[in-house]
């Protein structure tokens, strides 16, 4: 990897998910003493979730149970109902959490709140399911000193403890960078990357092969595809071995229409990638070659 590519990668993806702007303030109303969830190896607390929690929350709750079990030998129960007695750890948007009316303000969607609103209650919740998931991992790092050092079960480090008590000071935390992606943390290593704060929220990958999908434009607009050695190259769907003819009449308008359609169909999306395809097969038509300054790039 060249230094230039490394710098670009860092600028685009922000490899480290720093804790960000953590704010701790004394609770106006809430627990008056730490909430003990495990005492001398005995489970005291119940984890409370929504009836059908999002996948991110379910994944985090599973890790919470696993880490508490590895640390203390205690297995925390999971329920969609608050326990009749004993402490409760509410994870995500339970009915009780909704009744608190927590104001996230302008907190990043991956941020979270940890607080103890009552002597027998701990709340972990974010403005989005991802935020709640990161809240659980932040909880485990802060109060159990858990670390995910390497991908896989062997990479989880969980110190032993007989008792786990949660302080009363509320936590508001959010990542320092809105989009965090470590390329080596995708695929089989995605679970490990997420536990270390990775979440790529901005689309920037190779994507012109999708914007100008041959399955959509090959028959109606073959001029959108590159002229190579005097012949029009019509790629297959999903292929990377080409770049569009950037000077083709109507190509900009067609791209804009496709992007607008994408946002109409995906109203929660916050970005659309214009990343070029993973190839150097550029169009050689007269209009495109006229734009070539004749300089070699760093390659």
Short mmCIF file of N, CA and C in Angstrom, two decimals, residues 13 24 61 65 69-70 133 144 150 159 162 183 191 195-196 216 242 254 261:
data_model
loop_
_atom_site.label_atom_id
_atom_site.label_comp_id
_atom_site.label_asym_id
_atom_site.label_seq_id
_atom_site.Cartn_x
_atom_site.Cartn_y
_atom_site.Cartn_z
N UNK A 13 -12.35 7.15 5.25
CA UNK A 13 -13.06 6.18 6.06
C UNK A 13 -12.91 6.35 7.56
N UNK A 24 -20.54 13.73 31.07
CA UNK A 24 -21.06 13.14 32.30
C UNK A 24 -21.52 14.27 33.22
N UNK A 61 -27.33 -7.64 22.69
CA UNK A 61 -27.81 -8.29 23.91
C UNK A 61 -27.15 -9.65 24.07
N UNK A 65 -24.92 -10.80 27.38
CA UNK A 65 -25.10 -12.02 28.17
C UNK A 65 -23.82 -12.85 28.18
N UNK A 69 -21.51 -13.49 31.50
CA UNK A 69 -21.32 -14.88 31.87
C UNK A 69 -19.86 -15.25 31.97
N UNK A 70 -19.04 -14.80 31.02
CA UNK A 70 -17.62 -15.12 31.05
C UNK A 70 -16.94 -14.44 32.24
N UNK A 133 -26.71 -0.56 19.90
CA UNK A 133 -25.69 -1.61 19.86
C UNK A 133 -24.35 -1.08 20.36
N UNK A 144 -17.08 -3.53 32.52
CA UNK A 144 -16.52 -4.87 32.63
C UNK A 144 -15.10 -4.95 32.06
N UNK A 150 -8.98 -9.19 18.74
CA UNK A 150 -8.81 -9.86 17.46
C UNK A 150 -10.16 -10.44 17.03
N UNK A 159 -12.13 -9.70 31.65
CA UNK A 159 -11.58 -9.92 33.00
C UNK A 159 -12.64 -10.54 33.92
N UNK A 162 -16.48 -10.92 40.48
CA UNK A 162 -17.54 -11.56 41.27
C UNK A 162 -18.81 -10.72 41.29
N UNK A 183 -11.44 -1.44 6.01
CA UNK A 183 -11.66 -2.38 4.92
C UNK A 183 -11.44 -3.82 5.36
N UNK A 191 -18.24 -8.53 12.42
CA UNK A 191 -18.71 -8.55 13.82
C UNK A 191 -17.65 -7.94 14.74
N UNK A 195 -17.88 -4.22 16.90
CA UNK A 195 -17.64 -4.15 18.34
C UNK A 195 -16.56 -3.12 18.68
N UNK A 196 -15.73 -2.80 17.71
CA UNK A 196 -14.72 -1.77 17.89
C UNK A 196 -15.14 -0.42 17.30
N UNK A 216 -29.53 -2.09 -17.67
CA UNK A 216 -30.51 -1.01 -17.87
C UNK A 216 -30.23 -0.25 -19.16
N UNK A 242 -14.46 -1.61 -16.83
CA UNK A 242 -14.77 -0.49 -17.73
C UNK A 242 -15.06 0.76 -16.92
N UNK A 254 -29.22 11.03 -17.23
CA UNK A 254 -29.64 9.66 -16.89
C UNK A 254 -29.15 9.27 -15.50
N UNK A 261 -34.17 8.44 -8.18
CA UNK A 261 -35.00 7.25 -7.98
C UNK A 261 -34.50 6.45 -6.77
#
